Amino acid sequence: MHPIKQALISVSDKTGVVELATQLTALGVGLLSTGGTAKLLREAGLAVTEVSDYTGFPEMLDGRVKTLHPKVHGGLLARRDLPEHMQALAHHGIGTIDLLVVNLYPFAQTVSRLDCTLSDAIENIDIGGPAMLRAAAKNHGGVAVVVDPADYRQVLAEIHDHGSVNDATRFELARKVFAHTAQYDGAIANYLGGINSDGSHDPYPQTLTLQFERLQPMRYGENPHQSAAFYRDRDPSAGALANYRQLQGKELSYNNVADADAAWECAKTFESVACVIVKHANPCGVAVGADTLEAYGKALATDPTSAFGGIIAFNHPIDGPTAALVAKQFVEVVIAPAFDDAARQVFAAKQNVRVLEIPLARNSNRIDLKRVGAGLLVQSPDERNLERAELKVVTRLAPSESQLSDLLFAWRVAKFVKSNAIVFCAAGQTLGVGAGQMSRIDSARIASIKAGHAGLTLAGSVVASDAFFPFRDGLDVVADAGAVAVIQPGGSVRDDEVIAAANERGVAMVFTGVRHFRH
C-alpha cells in the first residue's frame, strides 16, 4: 500500500469536507484545493495550497481551466511501481497526489429546476472533475479516490490505522467512481438529447442512458435454468419496492420481486386501508376495510385457492391480530409500511415468510420500461385515477352512491389486472377477477366462475372492464352473472349497441374515457 502524503480536495457537495480535511491534516496529509473548497478550509483554520499556486498557472476562463495541468494529472496518473514514471515526476518536479476527493457540479439538480436554461445546464457540465476522477480511478493502485461523502469515514479510519488505504478499498472506490461518472455523463446525454431544434424539451431523448445498481444476485430467474439479479434505480422513487427493508425470511426470488411489485403498486393507490393479494402478477383478491384485519379477511375471501402461496400487501401498518390471521395461510411475502412488535413476533415463528417494510409514498417510477428484441419500449407510468365527476353516465339508469364507490374501487383494481381484465366487486371487495384472456368475454366468464368457486354471489355486484366491450355479448355475460352496474372506457364503434343492451337489462353504466391495458 502506498502512503497517503498529499490529498487534492475539490467538492461541490461540501458535506463533511471540513471534518475530513481537519482529520487528514492531523494525520500529516498535505492539502491541495481549489476555489470555494479552498476558501472554506482556510476559514476553518486549515493550511491549504491552492492548485493554481501548486501548478504555477492561474485559474482562467472563469474557472473552466484550473486542474487540467500536468502537475495535477501527472501526480494522479504516475504508476508508483514503475521507476520510469517516478523518475519522470522527479525530473519535472511533480509530486504524487495520493488521495483525490472530488464530487461534481450539480448537473442533474440544475436541469431538474423548472427555470433551468440551456446556458445554465451547459455551465454545470463539469470537465476537470471527471477528468481527475477517471485518472485517479484508473490509477487506483497508487491513488485512493473518493466521490461520495459517505466513504470519508472508512478512508480516514484506514489512513489512521495504516497510513494508507488498502487495496480492496481502493478498488471499490474506483468502481464507484466509474459508475458515478457514467451516470453523470448519461444525465448530460439524456438532457441534451431531449432538446428539440425549436428549443422545446422531449421527454424521450435521442439516446436514452439508464443506470441501476445491483441490490442482490438471485439464485435463478423466472425459471431455474435462467440466471438473474435485482437492480435498483440509482435515484429510486420514494415508496418504490426497491426501497424495501427485509425484516425476516428467505432471500427474495425473481418471481417474488415481480409479484411483490404488482401487489405493492396496487395497494398504495388506495387512500382507505387496503389489502392486495397477488398471484402470478395478478390481483386475486383486493379489499378495503375499517382496519387491516377486515381488509385482509375480505381480500382472502375473493379467491382463497389462488391466495395460497401468494404475495400480500397492505397500505397500512400491520398489527398482531392481522399478522396472526395472515400466518394461518401459506404466504410467500408480506408487505406493509410498518409492523408492530406483536406482528413481528407472530411472523418470527414463520421463519421462511419474507416480511418487507416499505415507506408508503404514492408516487410511481418516472418511466415504465419493457424489453423487446434488440430494443426497449419506454412510456410514462399509468398513474391516472378517476374522480366521480369525471364519470359519464350513458344509460337511463344511473348508479347509486354506493355503486359509484364500488365502481371506482373496481376501476382501480382493474388497472392492475392483466388485459383483458374483468373485475366484479361489491362493498369494497373483489368478488371475481378474470385476467389475461385473449377474449374479453372469456375474462368475464372466468371471473364469474371464480366467484362461484369461492362461494360468493355476484347478485347486485358492479363490474369494471379495463377496455371497452366490443360487442354486447360481454355485457350480457356480466348481467347474467348478477352485475347491476358497469364501468368501462367506452369508445367502441358499437357503443350504442352495448348501451342499448345495458338499458334492456336494467344495468347502469358509466364511461371513463380512459383505458387501462396492462400487458
PDB file of C-alpha atoms in Angstrom, residues 32-34 38 42 48-59 66 69 71:
ATOM      1  CA  LEU A  32      -4.349  20.930  -2.192  1.00  0.00           C
ATOM      2  CA  SER A  33      -7.649  22.540  -3.109  1.00  0.00           C
ATOM      3  CA  THR A  34      -9.473  24.914  -5.445  1.00  0.00           C
ATOM      4  CA  ALA A  38     -10.064  26.035  -0.502  1.00  0.00           C
ATOM      5  CA  ARG A  42      -8.906  28.160   5.104  1.00  0.00           C
ATOM      6  CA  VAL A  48      -4.287  24.657   2.197  1.00  0.00           C
ATOM      7  CA  THR A  49      -2.321  25.139  -1.005  1.00  0.00           C
ATOM      8  CA  GLU A  50      -4.334  26.468  -3.933  1.00  0.00           C
ATOM      9  CA  VAL A  51      -3.957  24.337  -7.055  1.00  0.00           C
ATOM     10  CA  SER A  52      -3.026  27.442  -9.041  1.00  0.00           C
ATOM     11  CA  ASP A  53      -0.124  28.076  -6.643  1.00  0.00           C
ATOM     12  CA  TYR A  54       0.854  24.420  -6.842  1.00  0.00           C
ATOM     13  CA  THR A  55       0.887  24.331 -10.652  1.00  0.00           C
ATOM     14  CA  GLY A  56       2.243  27.859 -11.081  1.00  0.00           C
ATOM     15  CA  PHE A  57      -0.543  28.519 -13.561  1.00  0.00           C
ATOM     16  CA  PRO A  58      -3.533  30.689 -12.650  1.00  0.00           C
ATOM     17  CA  GLU A  59      -7.141  29.652 -12.987  1.00  0.00           C
ATOM     18  CA  LYS A  66      -7.688  25.093 -13.178  1.00  0.00           C
ATOM     19  CA  HIS A  69      -2.401  20.607 -15.772  1.00  0.00           C
ATOM     20  CA  LYS A  71       1.335  18.679 -12.230  1.00  0.00           C
TER      21      LYS A  71
END
